[in-house]
Each structure stands twice: as structure tokens, then as C-alpha cells.
Tab-separated table of C-alpha atoms and ligand atoms in Angstrom:
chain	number	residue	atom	x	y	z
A	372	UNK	CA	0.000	0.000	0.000
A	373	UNK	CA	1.038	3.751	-0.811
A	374	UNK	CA	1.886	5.990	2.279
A	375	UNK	CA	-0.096	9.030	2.615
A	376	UNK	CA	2.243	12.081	1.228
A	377	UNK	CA	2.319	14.761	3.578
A	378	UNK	CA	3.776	18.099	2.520
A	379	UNK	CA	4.671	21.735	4.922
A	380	UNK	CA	7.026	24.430	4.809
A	381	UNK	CA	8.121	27.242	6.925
A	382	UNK	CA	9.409	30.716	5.646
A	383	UNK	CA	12.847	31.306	6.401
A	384	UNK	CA	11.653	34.835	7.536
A	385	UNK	CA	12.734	34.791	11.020
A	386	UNK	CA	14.729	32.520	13.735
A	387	UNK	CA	12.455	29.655	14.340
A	388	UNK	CA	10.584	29.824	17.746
A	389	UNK	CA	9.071	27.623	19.994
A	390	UNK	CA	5.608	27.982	17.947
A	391	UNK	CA	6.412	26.670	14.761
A	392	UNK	CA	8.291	23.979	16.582
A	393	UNK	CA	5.168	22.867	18.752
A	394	UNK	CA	2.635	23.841	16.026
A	395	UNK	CA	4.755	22.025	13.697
A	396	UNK	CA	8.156	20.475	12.795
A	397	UNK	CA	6.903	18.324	16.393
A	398	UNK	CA	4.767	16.332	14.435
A	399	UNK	CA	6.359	16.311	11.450
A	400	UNK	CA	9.027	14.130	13.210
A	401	UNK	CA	6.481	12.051	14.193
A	402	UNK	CA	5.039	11.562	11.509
A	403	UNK	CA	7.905	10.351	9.098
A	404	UNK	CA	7.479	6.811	9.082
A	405	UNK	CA	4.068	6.353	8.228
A	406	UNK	CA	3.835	9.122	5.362
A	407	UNK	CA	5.561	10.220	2.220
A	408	UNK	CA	7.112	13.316	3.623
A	409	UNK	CA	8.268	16.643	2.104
A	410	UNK	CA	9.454	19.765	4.031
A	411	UNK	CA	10.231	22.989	2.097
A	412	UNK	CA	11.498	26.391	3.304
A	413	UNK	CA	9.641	28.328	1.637
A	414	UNK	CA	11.724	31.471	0.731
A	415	UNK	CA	9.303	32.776	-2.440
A	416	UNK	CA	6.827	33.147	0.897
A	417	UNK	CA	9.006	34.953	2.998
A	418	UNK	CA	10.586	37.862	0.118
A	419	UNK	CA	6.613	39.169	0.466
A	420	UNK	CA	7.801	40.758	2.719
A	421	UNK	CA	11.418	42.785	2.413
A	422	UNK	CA	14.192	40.547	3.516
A	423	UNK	CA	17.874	41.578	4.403
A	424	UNK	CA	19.806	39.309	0.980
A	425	UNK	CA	22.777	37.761	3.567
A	426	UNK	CA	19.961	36.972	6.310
A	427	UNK	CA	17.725	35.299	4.107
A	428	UNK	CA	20.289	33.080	2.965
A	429	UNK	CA	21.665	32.824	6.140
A	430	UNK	CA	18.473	31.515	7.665
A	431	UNK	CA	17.488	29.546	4.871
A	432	UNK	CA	20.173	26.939	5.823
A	433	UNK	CA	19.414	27.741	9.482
A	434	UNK	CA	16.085	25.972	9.346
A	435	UNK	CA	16.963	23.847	7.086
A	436	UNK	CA	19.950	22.505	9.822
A	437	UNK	CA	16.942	23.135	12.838
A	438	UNK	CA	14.745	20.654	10.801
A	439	UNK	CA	17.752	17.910	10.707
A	440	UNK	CA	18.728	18.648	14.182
A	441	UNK	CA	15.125	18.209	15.968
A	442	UNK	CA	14.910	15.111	13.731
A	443	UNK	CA	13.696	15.270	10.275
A	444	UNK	CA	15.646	12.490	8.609
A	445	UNK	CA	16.509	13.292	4.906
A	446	UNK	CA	16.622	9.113	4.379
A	447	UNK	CA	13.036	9.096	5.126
A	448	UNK	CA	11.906	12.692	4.121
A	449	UNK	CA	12.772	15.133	1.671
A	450	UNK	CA	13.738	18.515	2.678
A	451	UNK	CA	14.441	21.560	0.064
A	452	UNK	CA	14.511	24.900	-1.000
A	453	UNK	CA	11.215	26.086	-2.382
A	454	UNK	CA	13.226	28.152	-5.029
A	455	UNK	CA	14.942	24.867	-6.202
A	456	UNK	CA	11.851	23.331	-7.815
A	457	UNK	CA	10.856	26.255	-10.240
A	458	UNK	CA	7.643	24.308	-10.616
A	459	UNK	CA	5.744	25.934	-7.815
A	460	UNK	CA	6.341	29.399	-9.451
A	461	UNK	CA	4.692	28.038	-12.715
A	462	UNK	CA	1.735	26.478	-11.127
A	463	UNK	CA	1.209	29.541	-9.120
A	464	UNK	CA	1.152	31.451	-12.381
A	465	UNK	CA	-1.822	29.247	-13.685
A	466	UNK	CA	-3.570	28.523	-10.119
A	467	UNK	CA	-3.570	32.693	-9.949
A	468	UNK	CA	-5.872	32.599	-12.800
A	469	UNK	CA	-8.491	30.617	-10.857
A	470	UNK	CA	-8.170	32.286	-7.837
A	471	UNK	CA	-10.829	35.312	-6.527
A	472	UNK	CA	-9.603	38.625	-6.037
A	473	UNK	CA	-12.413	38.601	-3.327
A	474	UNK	CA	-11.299	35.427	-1.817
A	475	UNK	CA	-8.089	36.263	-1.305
A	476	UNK	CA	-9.203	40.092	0.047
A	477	UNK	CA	-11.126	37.886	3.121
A	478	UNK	CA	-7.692	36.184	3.927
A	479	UNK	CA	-6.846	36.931	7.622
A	480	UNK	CA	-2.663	36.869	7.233
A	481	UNK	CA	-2.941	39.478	4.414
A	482	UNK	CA	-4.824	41.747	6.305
A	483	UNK	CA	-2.499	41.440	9.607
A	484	UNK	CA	0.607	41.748	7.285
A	485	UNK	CA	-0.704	44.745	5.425
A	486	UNK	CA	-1.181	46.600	8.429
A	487	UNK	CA	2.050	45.719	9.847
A	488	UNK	CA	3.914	46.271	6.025
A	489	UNK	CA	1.528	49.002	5.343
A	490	UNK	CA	4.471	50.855	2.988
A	491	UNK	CA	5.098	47.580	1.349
A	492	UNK	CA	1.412	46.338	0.418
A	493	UNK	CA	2.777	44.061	-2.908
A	494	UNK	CA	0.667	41.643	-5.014
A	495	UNK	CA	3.006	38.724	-4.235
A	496	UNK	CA	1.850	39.086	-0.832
A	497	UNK	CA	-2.017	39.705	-1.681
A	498	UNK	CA	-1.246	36.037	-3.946
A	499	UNK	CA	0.416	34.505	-0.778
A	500	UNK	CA	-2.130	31.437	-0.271
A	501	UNK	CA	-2.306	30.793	-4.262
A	502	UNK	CA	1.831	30.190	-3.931
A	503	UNK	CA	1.034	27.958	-1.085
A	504	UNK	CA	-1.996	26.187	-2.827
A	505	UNK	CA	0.716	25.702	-5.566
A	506	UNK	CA	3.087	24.175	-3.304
A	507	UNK	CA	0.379	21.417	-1.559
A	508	UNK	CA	-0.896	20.601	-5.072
A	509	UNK	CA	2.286	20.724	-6.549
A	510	UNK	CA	2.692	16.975	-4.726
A	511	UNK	CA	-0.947	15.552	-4.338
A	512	UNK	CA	-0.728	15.996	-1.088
A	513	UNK	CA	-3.126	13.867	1.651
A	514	UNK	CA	-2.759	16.179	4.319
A	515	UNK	CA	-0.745	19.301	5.248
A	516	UNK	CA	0.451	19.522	8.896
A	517	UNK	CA	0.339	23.258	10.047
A	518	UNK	CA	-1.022	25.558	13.440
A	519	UNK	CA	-3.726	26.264	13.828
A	520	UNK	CA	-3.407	30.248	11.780
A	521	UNK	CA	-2.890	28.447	8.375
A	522	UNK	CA	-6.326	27.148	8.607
A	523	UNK	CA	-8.389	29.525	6.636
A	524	UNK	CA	-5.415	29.024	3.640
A	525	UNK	CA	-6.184	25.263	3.688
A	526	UNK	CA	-9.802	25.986	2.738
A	527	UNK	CA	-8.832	28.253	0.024
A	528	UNK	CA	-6.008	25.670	-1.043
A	529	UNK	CA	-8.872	22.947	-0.972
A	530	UNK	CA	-12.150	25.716	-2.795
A	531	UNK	CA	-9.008	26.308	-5.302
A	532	UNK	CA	-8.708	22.748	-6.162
A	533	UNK	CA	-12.137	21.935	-6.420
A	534	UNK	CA	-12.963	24.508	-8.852
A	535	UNK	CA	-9.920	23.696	-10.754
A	536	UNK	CA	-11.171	20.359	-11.489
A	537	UNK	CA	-14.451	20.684	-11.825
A	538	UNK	CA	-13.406	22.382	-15.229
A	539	UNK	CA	-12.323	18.930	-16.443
A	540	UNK	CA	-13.755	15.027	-16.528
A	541	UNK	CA	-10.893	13.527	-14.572
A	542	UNK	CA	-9.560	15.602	-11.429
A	543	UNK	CA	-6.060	17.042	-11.815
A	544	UNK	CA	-5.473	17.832	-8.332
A	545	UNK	CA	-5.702	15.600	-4.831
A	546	UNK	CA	-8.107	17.675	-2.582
A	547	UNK	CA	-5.672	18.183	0.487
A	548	UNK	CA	-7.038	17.378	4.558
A	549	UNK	CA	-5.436	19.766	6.939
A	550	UNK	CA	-3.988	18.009	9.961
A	551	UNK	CA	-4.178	20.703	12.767
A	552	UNK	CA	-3.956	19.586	16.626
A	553	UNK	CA	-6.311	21.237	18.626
A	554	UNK	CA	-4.815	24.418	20.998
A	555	UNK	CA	-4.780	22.467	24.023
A	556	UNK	CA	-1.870	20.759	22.405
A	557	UNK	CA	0.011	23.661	20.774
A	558	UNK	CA	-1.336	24.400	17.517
A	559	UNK	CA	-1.578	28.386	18.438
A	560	UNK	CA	1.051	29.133	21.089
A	561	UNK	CA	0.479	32.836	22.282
A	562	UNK	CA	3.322	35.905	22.166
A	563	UNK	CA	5.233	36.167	25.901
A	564	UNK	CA	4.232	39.978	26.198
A	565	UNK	CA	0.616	39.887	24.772
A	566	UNK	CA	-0.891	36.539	25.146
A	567	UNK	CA	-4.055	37.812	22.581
A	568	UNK	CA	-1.826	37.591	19.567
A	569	UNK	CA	0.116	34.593	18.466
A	570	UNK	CA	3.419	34.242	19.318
A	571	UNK	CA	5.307	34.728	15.961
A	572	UNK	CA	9.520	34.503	14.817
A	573	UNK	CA	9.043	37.963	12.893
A	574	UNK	CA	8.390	39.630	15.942
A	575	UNK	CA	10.112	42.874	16.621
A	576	UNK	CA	9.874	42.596	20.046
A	577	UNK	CA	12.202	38.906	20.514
A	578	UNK	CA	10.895	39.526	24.570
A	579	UNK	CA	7.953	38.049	23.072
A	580	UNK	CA	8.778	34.511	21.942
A	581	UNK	CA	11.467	31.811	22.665
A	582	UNK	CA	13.867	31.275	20.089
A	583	UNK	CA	14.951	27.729	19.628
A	584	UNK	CA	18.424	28.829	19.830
A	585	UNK	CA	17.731	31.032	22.825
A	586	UNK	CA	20.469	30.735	25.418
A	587	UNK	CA	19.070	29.061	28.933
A	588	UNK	CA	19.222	32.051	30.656
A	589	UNK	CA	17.445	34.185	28.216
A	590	UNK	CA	14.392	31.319	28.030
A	591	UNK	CA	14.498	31.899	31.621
A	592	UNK	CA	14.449	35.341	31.629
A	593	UNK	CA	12.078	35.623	28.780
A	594	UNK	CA	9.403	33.710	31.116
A	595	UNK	CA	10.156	35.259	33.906
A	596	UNK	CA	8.961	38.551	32.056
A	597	UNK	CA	6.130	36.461	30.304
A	598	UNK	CA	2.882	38.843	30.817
A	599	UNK	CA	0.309	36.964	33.448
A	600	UNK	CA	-2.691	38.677	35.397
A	601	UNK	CA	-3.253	39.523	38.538
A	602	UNK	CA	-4.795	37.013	40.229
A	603	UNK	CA	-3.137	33.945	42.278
A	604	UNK	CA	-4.378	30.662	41.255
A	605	UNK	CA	-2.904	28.452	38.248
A	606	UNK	CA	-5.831	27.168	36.312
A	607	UNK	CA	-6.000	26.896	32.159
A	608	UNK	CA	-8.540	29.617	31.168
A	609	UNK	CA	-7.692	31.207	27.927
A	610	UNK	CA	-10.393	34.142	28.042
A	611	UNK	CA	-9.643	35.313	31.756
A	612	UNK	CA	-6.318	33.770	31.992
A	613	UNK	CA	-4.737	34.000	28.476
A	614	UNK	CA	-0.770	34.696	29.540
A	615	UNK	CA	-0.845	31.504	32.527
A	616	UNK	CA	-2.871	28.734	29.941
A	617	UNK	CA	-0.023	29.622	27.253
A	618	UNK	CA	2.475	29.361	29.743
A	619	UNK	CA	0.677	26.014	30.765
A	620	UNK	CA	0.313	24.811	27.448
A	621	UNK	CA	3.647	24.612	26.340
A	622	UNK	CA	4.518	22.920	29.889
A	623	UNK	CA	2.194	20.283	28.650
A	624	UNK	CA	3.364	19.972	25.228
A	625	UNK	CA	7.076	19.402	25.944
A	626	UNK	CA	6.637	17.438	29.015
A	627	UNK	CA	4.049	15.493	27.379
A	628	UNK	CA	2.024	16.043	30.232
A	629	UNK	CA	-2.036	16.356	30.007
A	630	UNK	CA	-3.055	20.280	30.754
A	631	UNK	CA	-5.118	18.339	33.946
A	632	UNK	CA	-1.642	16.827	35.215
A	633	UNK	CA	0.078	19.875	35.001
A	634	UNK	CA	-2.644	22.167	36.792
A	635	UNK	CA	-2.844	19.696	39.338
A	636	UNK	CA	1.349	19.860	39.510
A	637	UNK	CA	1.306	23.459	40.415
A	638	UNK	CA	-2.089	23.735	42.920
A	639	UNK	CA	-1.094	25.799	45.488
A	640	UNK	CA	1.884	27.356	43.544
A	641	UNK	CA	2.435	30.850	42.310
A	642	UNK	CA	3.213	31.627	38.750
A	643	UNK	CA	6.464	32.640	39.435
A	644	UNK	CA	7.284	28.807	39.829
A	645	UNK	CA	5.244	28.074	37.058
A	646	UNK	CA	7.259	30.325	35.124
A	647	UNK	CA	11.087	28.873	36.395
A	648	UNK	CA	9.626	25.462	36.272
A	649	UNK	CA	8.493	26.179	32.778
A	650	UNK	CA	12.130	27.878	31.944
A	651	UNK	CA	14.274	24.786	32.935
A	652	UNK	CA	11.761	22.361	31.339
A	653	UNK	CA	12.370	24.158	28.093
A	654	UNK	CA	16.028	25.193	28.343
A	655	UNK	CA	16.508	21.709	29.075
A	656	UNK	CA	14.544	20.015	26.229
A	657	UNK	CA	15.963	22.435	23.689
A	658	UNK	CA	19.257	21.710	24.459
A	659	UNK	CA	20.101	18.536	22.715
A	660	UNK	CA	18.434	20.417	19.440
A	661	UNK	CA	21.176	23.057	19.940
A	662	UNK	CA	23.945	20.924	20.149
A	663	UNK	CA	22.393	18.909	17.026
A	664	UNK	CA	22.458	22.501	15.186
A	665	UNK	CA	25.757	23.897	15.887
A	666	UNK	CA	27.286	20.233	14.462
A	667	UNK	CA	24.777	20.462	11.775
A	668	UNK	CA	25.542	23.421	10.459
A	669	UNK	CA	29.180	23.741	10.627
A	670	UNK	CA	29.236	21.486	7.526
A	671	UNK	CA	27.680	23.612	5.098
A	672	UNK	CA	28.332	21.435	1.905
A	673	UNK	CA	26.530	18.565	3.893
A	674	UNK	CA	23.903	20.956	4.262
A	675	UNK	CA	23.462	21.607	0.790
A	676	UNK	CA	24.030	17.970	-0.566
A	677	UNK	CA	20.744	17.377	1.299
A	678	UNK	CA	19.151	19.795	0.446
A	679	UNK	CA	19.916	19.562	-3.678
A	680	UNK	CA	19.231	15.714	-3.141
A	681	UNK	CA	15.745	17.019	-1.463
A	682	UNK	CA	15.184	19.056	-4.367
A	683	UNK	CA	15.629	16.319	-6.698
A	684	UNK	CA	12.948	14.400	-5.137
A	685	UNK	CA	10.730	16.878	-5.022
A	686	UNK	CA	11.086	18.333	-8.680
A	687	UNK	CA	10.766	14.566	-9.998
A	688	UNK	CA	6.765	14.785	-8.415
A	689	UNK	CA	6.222	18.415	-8.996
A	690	UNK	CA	7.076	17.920	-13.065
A	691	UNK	CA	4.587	14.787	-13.128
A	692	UNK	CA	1.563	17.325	-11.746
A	693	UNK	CA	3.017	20.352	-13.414
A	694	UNK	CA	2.707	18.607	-17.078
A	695	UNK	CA	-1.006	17.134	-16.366
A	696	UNK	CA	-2.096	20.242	-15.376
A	697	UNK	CA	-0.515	22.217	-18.926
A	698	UNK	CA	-1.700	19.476	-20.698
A	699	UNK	CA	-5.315	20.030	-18.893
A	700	UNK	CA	-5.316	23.915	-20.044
A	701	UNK	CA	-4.117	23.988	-23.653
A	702	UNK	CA	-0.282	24.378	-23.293
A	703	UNK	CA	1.578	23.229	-25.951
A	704	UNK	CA	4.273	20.807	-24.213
A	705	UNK	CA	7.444	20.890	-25.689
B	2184	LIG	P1	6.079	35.079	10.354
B	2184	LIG	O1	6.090	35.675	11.727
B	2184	LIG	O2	7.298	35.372	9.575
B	2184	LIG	O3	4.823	35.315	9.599
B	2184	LIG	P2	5.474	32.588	11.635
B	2184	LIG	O4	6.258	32.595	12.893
B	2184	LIG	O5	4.016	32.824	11.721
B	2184	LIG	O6	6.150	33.538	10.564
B	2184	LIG	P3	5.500	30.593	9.560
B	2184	LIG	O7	6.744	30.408	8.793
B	2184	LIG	O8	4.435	31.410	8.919
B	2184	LIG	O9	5.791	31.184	11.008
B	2184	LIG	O10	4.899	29.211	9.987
B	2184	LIG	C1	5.616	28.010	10.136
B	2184	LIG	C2	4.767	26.983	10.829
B	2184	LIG	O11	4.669	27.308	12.214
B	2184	LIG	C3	3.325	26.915	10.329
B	2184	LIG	O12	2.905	25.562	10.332
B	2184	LIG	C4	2.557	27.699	11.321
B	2184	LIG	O13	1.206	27.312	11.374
B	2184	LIG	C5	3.300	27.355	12.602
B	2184	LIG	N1	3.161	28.410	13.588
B	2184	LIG	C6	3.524	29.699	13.449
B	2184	LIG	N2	3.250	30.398	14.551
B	2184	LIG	C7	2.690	29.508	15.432
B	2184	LIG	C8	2.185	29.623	16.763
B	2184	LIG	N3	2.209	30.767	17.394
B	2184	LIG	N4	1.693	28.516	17.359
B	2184	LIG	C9	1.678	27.335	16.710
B	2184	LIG	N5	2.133	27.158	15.448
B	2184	LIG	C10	2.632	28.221	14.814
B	2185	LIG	N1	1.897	29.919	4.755
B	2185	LIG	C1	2.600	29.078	5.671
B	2185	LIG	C2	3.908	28.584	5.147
B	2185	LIG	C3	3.684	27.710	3.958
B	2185	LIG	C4	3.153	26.394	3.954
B	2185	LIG	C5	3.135	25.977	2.598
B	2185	LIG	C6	2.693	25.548	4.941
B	2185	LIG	C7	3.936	28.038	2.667
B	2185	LIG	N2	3.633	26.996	1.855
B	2185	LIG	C8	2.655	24.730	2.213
B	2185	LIG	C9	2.205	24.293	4.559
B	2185	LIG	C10	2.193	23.900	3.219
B	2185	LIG	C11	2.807	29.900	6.922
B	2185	LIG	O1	2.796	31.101	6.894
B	2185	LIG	N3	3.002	29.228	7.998
């Protein structure tokens, strides 16, 4: 029997943070054996917004070494560069011309980001999700394994599919499944300083999240700081207690505790052990990735090997889609 092939990606846009590691390379690891696996770093996704040339590269092969080192194994999955496999561009080309101006308009992350790049408003970032349907479809994908905030681009990915084969007897494209955990295990881990917005790597303020190269003392301090209200008790309420249930949250996630266990853990604490508990927990988990990173990514042809060998893999599925879908539309193939 076929394995299930599961695609994601990440935008090298930032240092990763403990988000996108709970909300997702977590279960990618897990989830290597039983599916058909690709990871991409998506760097088309990330230049919609301006990026520094030396630390986009720079961070490219970061995450690409932070996937390897918190266990992604390149003998079971293939990891690459989005840019490597020109296909996505070309399928986004002809997946734009089904898209909606309206549909896109309604799309949460471009209205956050156009706010926040409000004197760099571009049309590759209004076309976002149709570069990301591209990339899913790209690879008749089964499911795509993301938090909980790439929801509402699944749908589109999935209304974008549908309509594109509806146009045609046979379907061209595999109508994706998200796979999104539910909060109480991480899929939306909330900022440090305002635990109403999600915690996210291309934060200004780096008070707010915990890098996954963060130093043990700054996790510690960073939690320590971590906004919590007023009141005494340590119980998981996300509308009256937003700052403590994220704090208690990502306790449960890395110790694999239930949210139950860990509430009952701390009764009669304050949540300034919470938060030093929380610190070591995390320091402590993180710091076999770290030392898998820094031996990673000293060996930067390594790197790249498995990355162009990731590439190779990928491009051999993405031409096989990319050619029934010109065929599909009238394109002369060469
Ligand atoms: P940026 O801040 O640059 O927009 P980001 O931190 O939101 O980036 P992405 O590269 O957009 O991260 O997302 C990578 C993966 O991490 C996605 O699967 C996304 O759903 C997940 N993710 C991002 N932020 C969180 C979060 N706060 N909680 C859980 N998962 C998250
Ligand atoms: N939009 C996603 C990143 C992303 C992605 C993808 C995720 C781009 N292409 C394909 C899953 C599958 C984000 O902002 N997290």
C-alpha cells in the first residue's frame, strides 16, 4: 500500500521559535514513518515581505539545519529549497488565474501583514495562499500539517482545487485534509508579552517569543517577564487567563504532560514557579536540538548535498503534476 504524502514548509523569515516547533516540525518528526514526507522552506513566501539578501540566505540553511537537528531524517523525508523546484512558481502562475480577487481580500494573514507592512502592500503578498496552494498541489498531497493560523489558507487551497477540477472530466489535483492539533496541544502558542496575539519569529519585540536557539538564561528570563494577570491561582482559562494557559500549554506539550496533570502539579503554587519550572523544562529540552544545530551546520556542503538531493525528489513529483495540469489547459508541451 502507498503511504499518505504529507507536505509543509516554513518561511525562512525569522529565527524559528518555539511555535512553529510545537505547532509544527513536532509532528512532522512524528510523523515520518508512516507518510511520504516533504518539508520545504519556503523562501518565495518569505521575500513578500522585504528581507535583508545575507539573512535570508543565512536563515534559509538555518532551518533547514533546525529541521535535521530536531529530527527530520533526509533518508526518510525530503527537505528543500522552495526556489529549487521552479515548478511551484509556474503552477502559481496558472492557479492565480483561478483564484478570486475577493477570496483572497477575506484572507486573515494578508490583512495582519498589510497593516504591519503598510508601505510595502505588494501583489506577491495579496497572492500569498495561491503560492502555497501551488506548493500542496504541486505533490498531491493527503494532508498538510500546520497551526492552527494556516487554517483559513487550507480551505482556500482545498475551494481552489475543487474549482480547478471541476473544469475537467478527470480531477487534476488531490483535494488536500489539513492536519491541525487542537490548541490544548500547541497548535496556536500565544506571544510572551501579549498573550491575545500569536506568538510569531518575525516579531520585533524577541521579549515576546522563545527562540529555539535562545540561550538558557534568556528562556528563563524571557518567562520570567512572560505577561500573566493579577490574580493567584494556576488554572488553564484562555479568556480570563490568556498569559498563565499559554504558559501552561507549552509545559504540557514538551513534558508530554495532560493540561489536567500539570494544573494539578502546580495547585497551590504561584506563577512565578510556574514560570522557572516552565524555563528549565524548556532550556533543558531544547538543548540537545542546539547541540544537534551547531554540528549540523558547521558542515555547510553537507547541508546543501541534502538539500539539492531534497530538491531532486521533489522536482521529480512536482514535473509529473506540473505537465497534467498544462496538458489540462491547452499548453503546448514541448
Ligand atoms: P512570520 O512571523 O514570519 O509570519 P510565523 O512565525 O508565523 O512567521 P511561519 O513560517 O508562517 O511562522 O509558519 C511556520 C509553521 O509554524 C506553520 O505551520 C505555522 O502554522 C506554525 N506556527 C507559526 N506560529 C505559530 C504559533 N504561534 N503557534 C503554533 N504554530 C505556529
Ligand atoms: N503559509 C505558511 C507557510 C507555507 C506552507 C506551505 C505551509 C507556505 N507553503 C505549504 C504548509 C504547506 C505559513 O505562513 N506558515
Amino acid at each position: 500500500m502507498t503511504k499518505p504524502t504529507l507536505l509543509s514548509g516554513i518561511q525562512p523569515s525569522g529565527d524559528l521559535m518555539i511555535g512553529n516547533y510545537i505547532g509544527s516540525i513536532k509532528n512532522w518528526v512524528k510523523m515520518q514513518d508512516t507518510n511520504n514526507c516533504l518539508f520545504s522552506l519556503v523562501n518565495m513566501h518569505a521575500i513578500t515581505v522585504e528581507q535583508n539578501p545575507e539573512d535570508l540566505k543565512k536563515r534559509t540553511l538555518d532551518i533547514a539545519a533546525l529541521y535535521l537537528a530536531s529530527g527530520i531524517d533526509p533518508d526518510k523525508s525530503s527537505i528543500f529549497i522552495q526556489s529549487h523546484v521552479s515548478e511551484h512558481a509556474e503552477l502559481a502562475w496558472i492557479l492565480n488565474c483561478t483564484a478570486y480577487m475577493g477570496e483572497l481580500n477575506r484572507m486573515t494573514q494578508f490583512k495582519d501583514k498589510s497593516s504591519t507592512h503598510a508601505q510595502n502592500i505588494n501583489v506577491g503578498l495579496f497572492s500569498y495562499p495561491v503560492l502555497m496552494a501551488a506548493d500542496i498541489l504541486l505533490y498531491q498531497a493527503d494532508k498538510v500539517p500546520v497551526g492552527a493560523d494556516q487554517k483559513q489558507h487550507l480551505e482556500l487551497t482545498r475551494d481552489i482545487a475543487t474549482r480547478f477540477n471541476n473544469r475537467f472530466e478527470q480531477p487534476i489535483f488531490k483535494v488536500p485534509e489539513p492536519f491541525i492539533a487542537p490548541t490544548t496541544a500547541g497548535s496556536r502558542i500565544m506571544s510572551l508579552q501579549d498573550p491575545t496575539s500569536k506568538m510569531s519569529k518575525s516579531d520585533a519585540n524577541t521579549n515576546n517569543f522563545i527562540g529555539l536557539l535562545d540561550h538558557p538564561k534568556t528562556i528563563l528570563k524571557k518567562f520570567k517577564k512572560a505577561q500573566t494577570d493579577s490574580g493567584l491561582e494556576i488554572s488553564y482559562d484562555t479568556v480570563n487567563k490568556a498569559g498563565v494557559s499559554n504558559l501552561l500549554t507549552i509545559y504540557s506539550v514538551i513534558s508530554g504532560k495532560s493540561i489536567e496533570q500539570v494544573v494539578k502539579n502546580f495547585e497551590g503554587k504561584m506563577y512565578g514557579h510556574l514560570k522557572v519550572e516552565l524555563g528549565e523544562l524548556v532550556a533543558e529540552y531544547l538543548k540537545p536540538i542546539q547541540d544537534n544545530f551547531y554540528r549540523i551546520r558547521k558542515d555547510e556542503a553537507e547541508l546543501k548535498a541534502i538539500l539539492a538531493q531534497g530538491a531532486k525528489q521533489a522536482k521529480n513529483q512536482a514535473q509529473a503534476t506540473l505537465q497534467k495540469v498544462q496538458q489540462a489547459i491547452g499548453f503546448v508541451l514541448p
